[in-house]
């Protein structure tokens, strides 16, 4: 399949990977790199459907009052995109982000398992505003304990894609 790459930035309020822990992060900024391999495409005259593998490493710089928090993550996704118009795409699929946080208030990690509902709009060949909602179970650990709960995340933003080959540039609708 064809490979594509992208960069995104995200404004983070409370949890970075998915809302279920509310630990240590008040507000922060995340930066992600994205590599996507389109492994299956179904092209039609004006639209196409794609199935891909997405790898998305990232870093987070955040604060919680007087504490500074640094986060790292690796996310694996299996996005499936369905064009509903030549510029509008519905994105669904499964995503597994794994993150670790380092803070003067204590270190912790989280692993949510998420299913996505999202949409992206191709503004031009390389710019795609997106909106998504993910939900699923989440596991948080650190400070000598762990917990599980319902995890969710809501995101909106814009992905900027570089082109390797001339494939139709669909993001994972989840720069966040």
Phi, psi and omega in degrees: 000178181269148179249145177221161180222162180199167176231147175211156175238152182217137172271125188247129174238124188061240188284144182272309185278320179189145184282104171198351182250322184053037180261127163066352184245117175266305177208145182199181179228129179246149176232131181235144166256148182227132172238127182232130175249112176283116184256343180210129179227145175234096184273140173233175186309313183244352184223167173208156175246139183229149169237132187220168169247131184239130172245130186221089174280154180200168175230156180226136170240122187214167177225156175219084186070245181267353183267140175260139179233134174243132181234151173230150178213158168228132181231134175246130181229153174236076182283142173239122184249143179230114177287127174254351176201163182297343177241358182240129184232133171269135182238130175225176179140185180247146182221137180233091175272141176233124185226152175232142183235138181236121186215155175293343177275354182129156181259149178201172179217168177208150179221092172271151175245112195239145171250137187252143165232121183205173178216146172223152181238124179280101179291319171206193185297334186238358183238127183222100170295145184217161174215138179211162173224123179244148175208156179162186179284152178225147178237128176238145181213155179140162179064028178082010180211180177210162174208163177233159179183182177282125181248144177208157173210148181233133182216155175209146180172202180222133175258140177247115187253138169268159184246121171246104191088178182248049177278164179288119189282094174253131175279186176270008182059019184215058178297355180256000000 
